[in-house]
PDB file of C-alpha atoms in Angstrom:
ATOM      1  CA  MET A   1     -31.534 -69.057 -25.847  1.00  0.00           C
ATOM      2  CA  LYS A   2     -31.911 -69.012 -22.082  1.00  0.00           C
ATOM      3  CA  PRO A   3     -33.133 -66.504 -19.484  1.00  0.00           C
ATOM      4  CA  LEU A   4     -30.520 -63.926 -18.536  1.00  0.00           C
ATOM      5  CA  ARG A   5     -29.897 -62.678 -15.013  1.00  0.00           C
ATOM      6  CA  LEU A   6     -29.057 -58.970 -15.195  1.00  0.00           C
ATOM      7  CA  THR A   7     -26.899 -56.660 -13.091  1.00  0.00           C
ATOM      8  CA  PRO A   8     -28.058 -53.030 -13.182  1.00  0.00           C
ATOM      9  CA  PRO A   9     -26.060 -49.816 -13.452  1.00  0.00           C
ATOM     10  CA  CYS A  10     -26.706 -47.621 -10.393  1.00  0.00           C
ATOM     11  CA  LYS A  11     -27.122 -43.842 -10.114  1.00  0.00           C
ATOM     12  CA  ASP A  12     -26.239 -41.673  -7.120  1.00  0.00           C
ATOM     13  CA  TYR A  13     -28.476 -38.604  -7.530  1.00  0.00           C
ATOM     14  CA  ILE A  14     -28.527 -36.229  -4.539  1.00  0.00           C
ATOM     15  CA  TRP A  15     -32.027 -37.231  -3.392  1.00  0.00           C
ATOM     16  CA  GLY A  16     -31.252 -40.963  -3.169  1.00  0.00           C
ATOM     17  CA  GLY A  17     -30.859 -43.212  -0.136  1.00  0.00           C
ATOM     18  CA  THR A  18     -29.316 -46.560   0.783  1.00  0.00           C
ATOM     19  CA  ARG A  19     -32.273 -48.974   0.716  1.00  0.00           C
ATOM     20  CA  LEU A  20     -31.424 -50.393  -2.699  1.00  0.00           C
ATOM     21  CA  ARG A  21     -28.079 -51.542  -1.309  1.00  0.00           C
ATOM     22  CA  GLU A  22     -29.254 -52.596   2.141  1.00  0.00           C
ATOM     23  CA  GLU A  23     -32.559 -54.288   1.246  1.00  0.00           C
ATOM     24  CA  TYR A  24     -32.381 -55.111  -2.471  1.00  0.00           C
ATOM     25  CA  GLY A  25     -28.771 -56.215  -2.823  1.00  0.00           C
ATOM     26  CA  LYS A  26     -27.608 -53.589  -5.293  1.00  0.00           C
ATOM     27  CA  VAL A  27     -23.850 -53.132  -5.566  1.00  0.00           C
ATOM     28  CA  SER A  28     -22.192 -49.758  -6.096  1.00  0.00           C
ATOM     29  CA  ASP A  29     -19.120 -47.946  -4.842  1.00  0.00           C
ATOM     30  CA  LYS A  30     -21.198 -44.795  -4.534  1.00  0.00           C
ATOM     31  CA  GLU A  31     -22.459 -43.645  -1.126  1.00  0.00           C
ATOM     32  CA  LYS A  32     -26.058 -43.344  -2.315  1.00  0.00           C
ATOM     33  CA  ILE A  33     -27.982 -45.512  -4.747  1.00  0.00           C
ATOM     34  CA  ALA A  34     -30.859 -43.392  -5.992  1.00  0.00           C
ATOM     35  CA  GLU A  35     -31.731 -45.653  -8.932  1.00  0.00           C
ATOM     36  CA  SER A  36     -30.873 -49.104 -10.230  1.00  0.00           C
ATOM     37  CA  TRP A  37     -31.600 -49.537 -13.942  1.00  0.00           C
ATOM     38  CA  GLU A  38     -32.896 -53.094 -13.925  1.00  0.00           C
ATOM     39  CA  LEU A  39     -33.454 -53.417 -17.671  1.00  0.00           C
ATOM     40  CA  SER A  40     -31.550 -50.874 -19.703  1.00  0.00           C
ATOM     41  CA  CYS A  41     -29.930 -50.457 -23.085  1.00  0.00           C
ATOM     42  CA  HIS A  42     -29.648 -46.680 -22.664  1.00  0.00           C
ATOM     43  CA  PRO A  43     -26.286 -45.002 -23.400  1.00  0.00           C
ATOM     44  CA  ASP A  44     -26.338 -43.465 -19.908  1.00  0.00           C
ATOM     45  CA  GLY A  45     -26.232 -46.929 -18.317  1.00  0.00           C
ATOM     46  CA  THR A  46     -26.584 -50.442 -19.699  1.00  0.00           C
ATOM     47  CA  SER A  47     -27.531 -53.657 -17.903  1.00  0.00           C
ATOM     48  CA  VAL A  48     -24.842 -56.342 -17.766  1.00  0.00           C
ATOM     49  CA  ILE A  49     -25.368 -60.107 -17.943  1.00  0.00           C
ATOM     50  CA  ALA A  50     -24.528 -61.490 -14.506  1.00  0.00           C
ATOM     51  CA  GLU A  51     -23.705 -65.152 -15.108  1.00  0.00           C
ATOM     52  CA  GLY A  52     -23.444 -67.969 -17.591  1.00  0.00           C
ATOM     53  CA  GLU A  53     -21.901 -68.065 -21.039  1.00  0.00           C
ATOM     54  CA  PHE A  54     -22.262 -64.320 -21.562  1.00  0.00           C
ATOM     55  CA  ALA A  55     -21.315 -63.141 -18.059  1.00  0.00           C
ATOM     56  CA  GLY A  56     -19.906 -59.619 -18.061  1.00  0.00           C
ATOM     57  CA  MET A  57     -21.315 -58.743 -21.478  1.00  0.00           C
ATOM     58  CA  LYS A  58     -23.375 -55.589 -21.820  1.00  0.00           C
ATOM     59  CA  LEU A  59     -26.968 -56.299 -22.755  1.00  0.00           C
ATOM     60  CA  THR A  60     -26.592 -54.085 -25.836  1.00  0.00           C
ATOM     61  CA  GLU A  61     -23.698 -56.222 -27.047  1.00  0.00           C
ATOM     62  CA  TYR A  62     -25.581 -59.440 -26.413  1.00  0.00           C
ATOM     63  CA  LEU A  63     -28.651 -58.248 -28.329  1.00  0.00           C
ATOM     64  CA  ALA A  64     -26.525 -57.122 -31.266  1.00  0.00           C
ATOM     65  CA  GLN A  65     -25.020 -60.615 -31.378  1.00  0.00           C
ATOM     66  CA  ALA A  66     -28.180 -62.641 -30.684  1.00  0.00           C
ATOM     67  CA  GLY A  67     -30.498 -60.762 -33.040  1.00  0.00           C
ATOM     68  CA  ASP A  68     -34.005 -59.295 -32.983  1.00  0.00           C
ATOM     69  CA  ALA A  69     -35.695 -62.607 -32.176  1.00  0.00           C
ATOM     70  CA  VAL A  70     -34.651 -62.246 -28.510  1.00  0.00           C
ATOM     71  CA  LEU A  71     -36.924 -59.223 -28.105  1.00  0.00           C
ATOM     72  CA  GLY A  72     -39.818 -60.472 -30.191  1.00  0.00           C
ATOM     73  CA  LEU A  73     -41.973 -59.169 -32.999  1.00  0.00           C
ATOM     74  CA  HIS A  74     -43.584 -56.281 -31.104  1.00  0.00           C
ATOM     75  CA  ALA A  75     -40.237 -54.647 -30.318  1.00  0.00           C
ATOM     76  CA  GLN A  76     -39.385 -54.455 -34.002  1.00  0.00           C
ATOM     77  CA  ARG A  77     -41.731 -51.495 -34.483  1.00  0.00           C
ATOM     78  CA  PHE A  78     -39.317 -49.382 -32.416  1.00  0.00           C
ATOM     79  CA  SER A  79     -36.060 -47.987 -33.787  1.00  0.00           C
ATOM     80  CA  ALA A  80     -34.208 -48.794 -30.554  1.00  0.00           C
ATOM     81  CA  PHE A  81     -34.679 -50.886 -27.415  1.00  0.00           C
ATOM     82  CA  PRO A  82     -38.130 -49.748 -26.254  1.00  0.00           C
ATOM     83  CA  VAL A  83     -38.159 -49.707 -22.425  1.00  0.00           C
ATOM     84  CA  LEU A  84     -36.174 -48.796 -19.342  1.00  0.00           C
ATOM     85  CA  ILE A  85     -37.063 -50.374 -15.977  1.00  0.00           C
ATOM     86  CA  LYS A  86     -35.822 -48.930 -12.686  1.00  0.00           C
ATOM     87  CA  LEU A  87     -36.011 -49.215  -8.944  1.00  0.00           C
ATOM     88  CA  ILE A  88     -35.982 -45.720  -7.402  1.00  0.00           C
ATOM     89  CA  ASP A  89     -35.273 -44.910  -3.745  1.00  0.00           C
ATOM     90  CA  ALA A  90     -36.396 -41.348  -2.963  1.00  0.00           C
ATOM     91  CA  LYS A  91     -34.931 -40.540   0.442  1.00  0.00           C
ATOM     92  CA  ASP A  92     -35.643 -36.892  -0.387  1.00  0.00           C
ATOM     93  CA  ASN A  93     -38.060 -35.183  -2.776  1.00  0.00           C
ATOM     94  CA  LEU A  94     -37.293 -35.411  -6.472  1.00  0.00           C
ATOM     95  CA  SER A  95     -37.546 -32.229  -8.514  1.00  0.00           C
ATOM     96  CA  VAL A  96     -40.912 -31.253  -9.955  1.00  0.00           C
ATOM     97  CA  GLN A  97     -40.482 -32.213 -13.593  1.00  0.00           C
ATOM     98  CA  VAL A  98     -42.042 -33.167 -16.896  1.00  0.00           C
ATOM     99  CA  HIS A  99     -41.061 -35.331 -19.866  1.00  0.00           C
ATOM    100  CA  PRO A 100     -41.727 -34.587 -23.556  1.00  0.00           C
ATOM    101  CA  ASP A 101     -43.616 -36.791 -25.995  1.00  0.00           C
ATOM    102  CA  ASN A 102     -41.912 -38.585 -28.862  1.00  0.00           C
ATOM    103  CA  ALA A 103     -42.337 -35.861 -31.466  1.00  0.00           C
ATOM    104  CA  TYR A 104     -40.839 -33.115 -29.292  1.00  0.00           C
ATOM    105  CA  ALA A 105     -38.096 -35.291 -27.784  1.00  0.00           C
ATOM    106  CA  GLN A 106     -36.928 -36.619 -31.134  1.00  0.00           C
ATOM    107  CA  ARG A 107     -36.905 -33.149 -32.653  1.00  0.00           C
ATOM    108  CA  VAL A 108     -35.193 -31.391 -29.729  1.00  0.00           C
ATOM    109  CA  GLU A 109     -33.260 -34.099 -27.834  1.00  0.00           C
ATOM    110  CA  GLY A 110     -32.658 -36.813 -30.420  1.00  0.00           C
ATOM    111  CA  GLU A 111     -34.244 -39.628 -28.381  1.00  0.00           C
ATOM    112  CA  PHE A 112     -37.640 -41.043 -27.404  1.00  0.00           C
ATOM    113  CA  GLY A 113     -40.105 -39.147 -25.275  1.00  0.00           C
ATOM    114  CA  LYS A 114     -41.080 -40.570 -21.926  1.00  0.00           C
ATOM    115  CA  THR A 115     -44.346 -42.079 -20.814  1.00  0.00           C
ATOM    116  CA  GLU A 116     -43.922 -44.064 -17.614  1.00  0.00           C
ATOM    117  CA  MET A 117     -45.660 -46.077 -14.911  1.00  0.00           C
ATOM    118  CA  TRP A 118     -44.948 -46.018 -11.180  1.00  0.00           C
ATOM    119  CA  TYR A 119     -45.630 -48.882  -8.799  1.00  0.00           C
ATOM    120  CA  ILE A 120     -45.265 -47.976  -5.124  1.00  0.00           C
ATOM    121  CA  VAL A 121     -43.103 -50.797  -3.753  1.00  0.00           C
ATOM    122  CA  ASP A 122     -42.896 -49.247  -0.288  1.00  0.00           C
ATOM    123  CA  CYS A 123     -43.309 -45.870   1.382  1.00  0.00           C
ATOM    124  CA  ASP A 124     -43.121 -44.084   4.704  1.00  0.00           C
ATOM    125  CA  GLU A 125     -46.339 -43.306   6.516  1.00  0.00           C
ATOM    126  CA  GLY A 126     -47.674 -39.976   5.277  1.00  0.00           C
ATOM    127  CA  ALA A 127     -45.637 -40.018   2.032  1.00  0.00           C
ATOM    128  CA  SER A 128     -47.030 -38.230  -1.013  1.00  0.00           C
ATOM    129  CA  LEU A 129     -46.190 -37.362  -4.598  1.00  0.00           C
ATOM    130  CA  ILE A 130     -47.117 -34.748  -7.204  1.00  0.00           C
ATOM    131  CA  TYR A 131     -49.332 -35.840 -10.082  1.00  0.00           C
ATOM    132  CA  GLY A 132     -50.527 -33.084 -12.431  1.00  0.00           C
ATOM    133  CA  PHE A 133     -52.383 -29.937 -11.353  1.00  0.00           C
ATOM    134  CA  ARG A 134     -55.392 -29.468  -9.089  1.00  0.00           C
ATOM    135  CA  ASP A 135     -57.063 -27.253 -11.711  1.00  0.00           C
ATOM    136  CA  GLU A 136     -56.267 -26.118 -15.237  1.00  0.00           C
ATOM    137  CA  ILE A 137     -53.986 -23.081 -15.423  1.00  0.00           C
ATOM    138  CA  SER A 138     -52.808 -20.841 -18.261  1.00  0.00           C
ATOM    139  CA  GLU A 139     -49.348 -20.830 -19.776  1.00  0.00           C
ATOM    140  CA  GLU A 140     -48.808 -17.342 -18.329  1.00  0.00           C
ATOM    141  CA  GLU A 141     -49.702 -18.464 -14.805  1.00  0.00           C
ATOM    142  CA  PHE A 142     -47.498 -21.545 -15.149  1.00  0.00           C
ATOM    143  CA  ARG A 143     -44.465 -19.450 -16.093  1.00  0.00           C
ATOM    144  CA  GLU A 144     -45.172 -16.879 -13.394  1.00  0.00           C
ATOM    145  CA  ARG A 145     -45.479 -19.497 -10.666  1.00  0.00           C
ATOM    146  CA  ILE A 146     -42.226 -21.152 -11.721  1.00  0.00           C
ATOM    147  CA  GLU A 147     -40.423 -17.810 -11.671  1.00  0.00           C
ATOM    148  CA  HIS A 148     -41.897 -16.790  -8.291  1.00  0.00           C
ATOM    149  CA  ASN A 149     -41.515 -20.225  -6.601  1.00  0.00           C
ATOM    150  CA  THR A 150     -45.262 -20.633  -6.030  1.00  0.00           C
ATOM    151  CA  LEU A 151     -45.756 -23.670  -8.277  1.00  0.00           C
ATOM    152  CA  LEU A 152     -46.414 -25.994  -5.328  1.00  0.00           C
ATOM    153  CA  ASP A 153     -49.553 -23.979  -4.532  1.00  0.00           C
ATOM    154  CA  VAL A 154     -51.345 -25.341  -7.621  1.00  0.00           C
ATOM    155  CA  VAL A 155     -50.021 -28.884  -8.093  1.00  0.00           C
ATOM    156  CA  ASN A 156     -52.003 -32.003  -7.220  1.00  0.00           C
ATOM    157  CA  THR A 157     -50.398 -33.628  -4.175  1.00  0.00           C
ATOM    158  CA  VAL A 158     -51.498 -37.238  -3.670  1.00  0.00           C
ATOM    159  CA  PRO A 159     -50.939 -39.354  -0.522  1.00  0.00           C
ATOM    160  CA  VAL A 160     -49.655 -42.820  -1.377  1.00  0.00           C
ATOM    161  CA  LYS A 161     -49.592 -46.303   0.064  1.00  0.00           C
ATOM    162  CA  LYS A 162     -47.817 -49.511  -0.841  1.00  0.00           C
ATOM    163  CA  GLY A 163     -49.228 -51.048  -4.028  1.00  0.00           C
ATOM    164  CA  ASP A 164     -50.539 -47.808  -5.573  1.00  0.00           C
ATOM    165  CA  VAL A 165     -50.104 -47.340  -9.321  1.00  0.00           C
ATOM    166  CA  PHE A 166     -49.656 -44.122 -11.313  1.00  0.00           C
ATOM    167  CA  PHE A 167     -49.565 -43.843 -15.097  1.00  0.00           C
ATOM    168  CA  ILE A 168     -47.548 -40.762 -16.088  1.00  0.00           C
ATOM    169  CA  GLU A 169     -48.186 -39.861 -19.705  1.00  0.00           C
ATOM    170  CA  ALA A 170     -45.645 -37.637 -21.433  1.00  0.00           C
ATOM    171  CA  GLY A 171     -46.511 -34.027 -20.623  1.00  0.00           C
ATOM    172  CA  THR A 172     -47.771 -34.759 -17.085  1.00  0.00           C
ATOM    173  CA  LEU A 173     -46.160 -32.656 -14.352  1.00  0.00           C
ATOM    174  CA  HIS A 174     -44.962 -34.961 -11.559  1.00  0.00           C
ATOM    175  CA  ALA A 175     -42.541 -35.548  -8.686  1.00  0.00           C
ATOM    176  CA  ILE A 176     -41.792 -38.529  -6.465  1.00  0.00           C
ATOM    177  CA  GLY A 177     -41.939 -37.486  -2.813  1.00  0.00           C
ATOM    178  CA  LYS A 178     -39.476 -38.357  -0.091  1.00  0.00           C
ATOM    179  CA  GLY A 179     -39.840 -41.687   1.658  1.00  0.00           C
ATOM    180  CA  ILE A 180     -41.086 -43.543  -1.436  1.00  0.00           C
ATOM    181  CA  LEU A 181     -39.511 -46.546  -3.158  1.00  0.00           C
ATOM    182  CA  ILE A 182     -40.952 -47.255  -6.585  1.00  0.00           C
ATOM    183  CA  ALA A 183     -40.558 -49.505  -9.578  1.00  0.00           C
ATOM    184  CA  GLU A 184     -40.683 -47.425 -12.734  1.00  0.00           C
ATOM    185  CA  ILE A 185     -41.379 -48.839 -16.180  1.00  0.00           C
ATOM    186  CA  GLN A 186     -40.835 -46.223 -18.863  1.00  0.00           C
ATOM    187  CA  GLN A 187     -39.924 -45.538 -22.436  1.00  0.00           C
ATOM    188  CA  ASN A 188     -36.212 -45.807 -23.118  1.00  0.00           C
ATOM    189  CA  SER A 189     -35.418 -42.139 -22.499  1.00  0.00           C
ATOM    190  CA  ASN A 190     -33.458 -40.059 -20.010  1.00  0.00           C
ATOM    191  CA  THR A 191     -34.879 -36.646 -20.984  1.00  0.00           C
ATOM    192  CA  THR A 192     -36.213 -34.722 -17.995  1.00  0.00           C
ATOM    193  CA  TYR A 193     -37.194 -31.057 -17.749  1.00  0.00           C
ATOM    194  CA  ARG A 194     -36.982 -29.678 -14.196  1.00  0.00           C
ATOM    195  CA  VAL A 195     -39.272 -26.816 -13.247  1.00  0.00           C
ATOM    196  CA  TYR A 196     -38.795 -26.676  -9.462  1.00  0.00           C
ATOM    197  CA  ASP A 197     -36.027 -28.139  -7.279  1.00  0.00           C
ATOM    198  CA  TYR A 198     -36.509 -26.828  -3.731  1.00  0.00           C
ATOM    199  CA  GLY A 199     -33.511 -24.500  -4.066  1.00  0.00           C
ATOM    200  CA  ARG A 200     -31.017 -27.370  -3.989  1.00  0.00           C
ATOM    201  CA  VAL A 201     -27.464 -27.187  -5.278  1.00  0.00           C
ATOM    202  CA  GLY A 202     -25.509 -29.861  -7.089  1.00  0.00           C
ATOM    203  CA  ALA A 203     -22.072 -31.301  -6.364  1.00  0.00           C
ATOM    204  CA  ASP A 204     -20.529 -28.169  -7.879  1.00  0.00           C
ATOM    205  CA  GLY A 205     -22.241 -25.981  -5.282  1.00  0.00           C
ATOM    206  CA  LYS A 206     -24.434 -24.296  -7.889  1.00  0.00           C
ATOM    207  CA  PRO A 207     -28.250 -24.515  -8.181  1.00  0.00           C
ATOM    208  CA  ARG A 208     -29.282 -27.437 -10.347  1.00  0.00           C
ATOM    209  CA  GLU A 209     -30.351 -26.459 -13.842  1.00  0.00           C
ATOM    210  CA  LEU A 210     -34.012 -25.783 -14.579  1.00  0.00           C
ATOM    211  CA  HIS A 211     -35.506 -26.184 -18.054  1.00  0.00           C
ATOM    212  CA  ILE A 212     -38.346 -23.696 -17.909  1.00  0.00           C
ATOM    213  CA  ASP A 213     -38.898 -22.909 -21.585  1.00  0.00           C
ATOM    214  CA  LYS A 214     -38.847 -26.548 -22.663  1.00  0.00           C
ATOM    215  CA  ALA A 215     -41.133 -27.522 -19.778  1.00  0.00           C
ATOM    216  CA  ILE A 216     -43.645 -24.850 -20.754  1.00  0.00           C
ATOM    217  CA  ASP A 217     -43.549 -26.186 -24.321  1.00  0.00           C
ATOM    218  CA  VAL A 218     -44.537 -29.729 -23.326  1.00  0.00           C
ATOM    219  CA  THR A 219     -46.552 -29.587 -20.060  1.00  0.00           C
ATOM    220  CA  GLU A 220     -50.271 -30.369 -19.993  1.00  0.00           C
ATOM    221  CA  ARG A 221     -51.442 -27.633 -17.612  1.00  0.00           C
ATOM    222  CA  ARG A 222     -54.472 -29.440 -16.243  1.00  0.00           C
ATOM    223  CA  PRO A 223     -55.368 -32.286 -13.873  1.00  0.00           C
ATOM    224  CA  ALA A 224     -54.035 -35.686 -14.833  1.00  0.00           C
ATOM    225  CA  PRO A 225     -56.790 -38.020 -16.066  1.00  0.00           C
ATOM    226  CA  PRO A 226     -58.125 -40.609 -13.601  1.00  0.00           C
ATOM    227  CA  TYR A 227     -56.469 -43.991 -13.846  1.00  0.00           C
ATOM    228  CA  GLN A 228     -57.959 -47.328 -12.922  1.00  0.00           C
ATOM    229  CA  ILE A 229     -56.587 -50.845 -13.081  1.00  0.00           C
ATOM    230  CA  PRO A 230     -58.758 -53.857 -13.904  1.00  0.00           C
ATOM    231  CA  ALA A 231     -59.715 -56.537 -11.423  1.00  0.00           C
ATOM    232  CA  PRO A 232     -57.064 -59.205 -10.840  1.00  0.00           C
ATOM    233  CA  VAL A 233     -57.168 -62.576 -12.530  1.00  0.00           C
ATOM    234  CA  VAL A 234     -56.898 -65.349  -9.944  1.00  0.00           C
ATOM    235  CA  THR A 235     -55.654 -68.787 -10.899  1.00  0.00           C
ATOM    236  CA  ASP A 236     -54.384 -71.662  -8.803  1.00  0.00           C
ATOM    237  CA  GLY A 237     -51.098 -70.396  -7.408  1.00  0.00           C
ATOM    238  CA  CYS A 238     -51.089 -66.853  -8.824  1.00  0.00           C
ATOM    239  CA  THR A 239     -53.006 -63.580  -8.713  1.00  0.00           C
ATOM    240  CA  ALA A 240     -52.183 -61.466 -11.766  1.00  0.00           C
ATOM    241  CA  THR A 241     -53.134 -57.781 -11.924  1.00  0.00           C
ATOM    242  CA  GLN A 242     -52.604 -55.731 -15.072  1.00  0.00           C
ATOM    243  CA  LEU A 243     -51.091 -52.435 -13.918  1.00  0.00           C
ATOM    244  CA  ALA A 244     -50.529 -50.806 -17.309  1.00  0.00           C
ATOM    245  CA  ALA A 245     -51.109 -51.490 -20.989  1.00  0.00           C
ATOM    246  CA  CYS A 246     -50.044 -48.926 -23.570  1.00  0.00           C
ATOM    247  CA  GLU A 247     -48.298 -48.873 -26.931  1.00  0.00           C
ATOM    248  CA  TYR A 248     -44.902 -48.928 -25.217  1.00  0.00           C
ATOM    249  CA  PHE A 249     -45.268 -51.598 -22.520  1.00  0.00           C
ATOM    250  CA  THR A 250     -47.607 -53.888 -20.605  1.00  0.00           C
ATOM    251  CA  VAL A 251     -47.002 -54.503 -16.900  1.00  0.00           C
ATOM    252  CA  LYS A 252     -48.559 -57.093 -14.596  1.00  0.00           C
ATOM    253  CA  ARG A 253     -48.088 -57.698 -10.890  1.00  0.00           C
ATOM    254  CA  LEU A 254     -47.788 -61.411 -10.156  1.00  0.00           C
ATOM    255  CA  GLU A 255     -48.521 -62.464  -6.586  1.00  0.00           C
ATOM    256  CA  ILE A 256     -47.347 -66.049  -6.499  1.00  0.00           C
ATOM    257  CA  ALA A 257     -48.114 -68.643  -3.854  1.00  0.00           C
ATOM    258  CA  GLY A 258     -47.313 -71.941  -5.492  1.00  0.00           C
ATOM    259  CA  SER A 259     -46.814 -71.883  -9.238  1.00  0.00           C
ATOM    260  CA  ALA A 260     -47.661 -69.533 -12.127  1.00  0.00           C
ATOM    261  CA  GLN A 261     -47.730 -71.018 -15.609  1.00  0.00           C
ATOM    262  CA  MET A 262     -46.312 -68.619 -18.208  1.00  0.00           C
ATOM    263  CA  ASN A 263     -45.548 -68.596 -21.927  1.00  0.00           C
ATOM    264  CA  ALA A 264     -43.009 -66.387 -23.689  1.00  0.00           C
ATOM    265  CA  ASP A 265     -44.126 -66.585 -27.309  1.00  0.00           C
ATOM    266  CA  GLU A 266     -42.528 -64.956 -30.352  1.00  0.00           C
ATOM    267  CA  THR A 267     -44.325 -61.622 -29.838  1.00  0.00           C
ATOM    268  CA  SER A 268     -42.334 -60.315 -26.862  1.00  0.00           C
ATOM    269  CA  PHE A 269     -39.617 -60.923 -24.305  1.00  0.00           C
ATOM    270  CA  HIS A 270     -40.623 -61.149 -20.638  1.00  0.00           C
ATOM    271  CA  HIS A 271     -38.848 -59.189 -17.919  1.00  0.00           C
ATOM    272  CA  LEU A 272     -39.279 -60.268 -14.305  1.00  0.00           C
ATOM    273  CA  LEU A 273     -38.427 -57.963 -11.401  1.00  0.00           C
ATOM    274  CA  CYS A 274     -38.813 -59.662  -8.019  1.00  0.00           C
ATOM    275  CA  LEU A 275     -40.124 -57.285  -5.343  1.00  0.00           C
ATOM    276  CA  ASN A 276     -40.227 -59.727  -2.448  1.00  0.00           C
ATOM    277  CA  GLY A 277     -40.006 -63.415  -1.623  1.00  0.00           C
ATOM    278  CA  ASP A 278     -38.058 -66.259  -3.161  1.00  0.00           C
ATOM    279  CA  LEU A 279     -39.036 -67.529  -6.597  1.00  0.00           C
ATOM    280  CA  THR A 280     -37.697 -69.990  -9.142  1.00  0.00           C
ATOM    281  CA  VAL A 281     -38.096 -69.729 -12.903  1.00  0.00           C
ATOM    282  CA  ALA A 282     -38.353 -73.256 -14.355  1.00  0.00           C
ATOM    283  CA  TYR A 283     -37.910 -73.783 -18.109  1.00  0.00           C
ATOM    284  CA  HIS A 284     -36.965 -76.705 -20.361  1.00  0.00           C
ATOM    285  CA  GLY A 285     -35.824 -78.806 -17.422  1.00  0.00           C
ATOM    286  CA  GLU A 286     -33.635 -76.057 -15.943  1.00  0.00           C
ATOM    287  CA  GLU A 287     -34.169 -73.579 -13.106  1.00  0.00           C
ATOM    288  CA  MET A 288     -33.070 -70.062 -12.181  1.00  0.00           C
ATOM    289  CA  ALA A 289     -33.690 -68.637  -8.701  1.00  0.00           C
ATOM    290  CA  ILE A 290     -34.789 -65.025  -8.258  1.00  0.00           C
ATOM    291  CA  SER A 291     -35.256 -63.198  -4.966  1.00  0.00           C
ATOM    292  CA  LYS A 292     -35.968 -59.667  -3.753  1.00  0.00           C
ATOM    293  CA  GLY A 293     -34.356 -57.183  -6.127  1.00  0.00           C
ATOM    294  CA  GLY A 294     -33.535 -59.801  -8.757  1.00  0.00           C
ATOM    295  CA  SER A 295     -34.013 -59.099 -12.460  1.00  0.00           C
ATOM    296  CA  ILE A 296     -34.327 -61.656 -15.259  1.00  0.00           C
ATOM    297  CA  LEU A 297     -34.805 -61.190 -19.012  1.00  0.00           C
ATOM    298  CA  ILE A 298     -36.643 -64.101 -20.635  1.00  0.00           C
ATOM    299  CA  PRO A 299     -36.195 -64.151 -24.419  1.00  0.00           C
ATOM    300  CA  ALA A 300     -39.126 -64.192 -26.773  1.00  0.00           C
ATOM    301  CA  ALA A 301     -40.046 -67.628 -28.093  1.00  0.00           C
ATOM    302  CA  LEU A 302     -38.605 -69.406 -25.048  1.00  0.00           C
ATOM    303  CA  GLY A 303     -42.025 -70.994 -24.751  1.00  0.00           C
ATOM    304  CA  ALA A 304     -43.670 -72.405 -21.654  1.00  0.00           C
ATOM    305  CA  TYR A 305     -42.086 -71.758 -18.266  1.00  0.00           C
ATOM    306  CA  SER A 306     -43.267 -71.510 -14.689  1.00  0.00           C
ATOM    307  CA  ILE A 307     -42.574 -69.254 -11.738  1.00  0.00           C
ATOM    308  CA  ASN A 308     -42.605 -71.207  -8.505  1.00  0.00           C
ATOM    309  CA  GLY A 309     -42.449 -70.263  -4.838  1.00  0.00           C
ATOM    310  CA  THR A 310     -43.898 -67.421  -2.773  1.00  0.00           C
ATOM    311  CA  GLY A 311     -43.344 -63.801  -3.688  1.00  0.00           C
ATOM    312  CA  THR A 312     -44.326 -60.812  -5.799  1.00  0.00           C
ATOM    313  CA  ALA A 313     -42.860 -59.897  -9.190  1.00  0.00           C
ATOM    314  CA  LEU A 314     -43.537 -57.358 -11.910  1.00  0.00           C
ATOM    315  CA  LEU A 315     -43.791 -58.832 -15.408  1.00  0.00           C
ATOM    316  CA  THR A 316     -43.118 -56.428 -18.287  1.00  0.00           C
ATOM    317  CA  THR A 317     -43.731 -57.237 -21.938  1.00  0.00           C
ATOM    318  CA  ILE A 318     -44.034 -55.243 -25.176  1.00  0.00           C
TER     319      ILE A 318
END
C-alpha cells in the first residue's frame, strides 16, 4: 500500500467565499467554496483518490476493497470511518449552532455525534467567533433568548488570531465568525442544530431552518471549559505541537524546516493536510510532493517515512 493523494468534495453554503479556490487550489463549478472535505467517507460527500492505480475511485470504495488494515487497529473500535477533516472559508458569519453527542445523535439522527477541533489557519484583523456562554443560563432563558433574538447578548465572543486552537466538545454552542479560515477535524458527522442565523434566507427565499427543540435538548448552557495545548516538541528539522488528543482523533501541527522523521505503524493511518509551503513525503524509496491545500492519506503500517522541505502541515491520527 502507498500514500494516497485525495481530492475533496466541495460545499457552497451561503456564507462561503472564494479563498479555497484562489489560494488553496480547490476545484468546483460552484461560485462559492465554503468547505472542502479533505478526508471524508461521509454519504454527503466522499473524498476521491486523485492519481495512481486507483485514480478516480471514491475513498469509501478503496477502503472496502483494501480492508481494515489501511486504517489501523484504533479505527476498528468505530462502526464507521471515524473522522471528517475540512477546510472552511467563512466569508460571512456561520449560524450559531450546536452538535449532539453520540448517544443523542445515534438515537435521533442515526449517525455519530460531533466533537470537533478548530485550527485558525488565517483570519482578518478583528475577527472573532462564538465559543459557549459568558455565564451559565437556565433552559428557560435559553429558549426565551432564541425566540426573542437576544441570544447574542449572552454568548462568549472570542477574538482570534492565526494559529489559535479551539476544542469544541459535543454540546458546546459555537459559531465561526466572518473573515476566518479554519481547518476542522471532527467526528464523521454532518448533524448540526441551528439556533440563530442572523435572519438569513436560503436559495429558496425562505428563512433557513432552525432546530430549537433539539438544540435545547443537547446544549451545555454554561461557559466552555478552558483549553490549553502542551509545549511543542522541537527536533532537528521539525517543531511538533499537539493541538488535540481525544478518543476520536489526535492532531499535531508540524512546522517543518528540513526533515521530519515519521512512522505510520499498525495502530493508525496518518492524514497530512498542508497549510503552507512545499513539502515532500518520502517513503520506501519513493516520493510524493504536497503543497498548500494538499491532502494525503498514509496507510497504517506503511512504516518509516519522512516529510521534507519547508512548510506547515496538520497530522491527524486515530
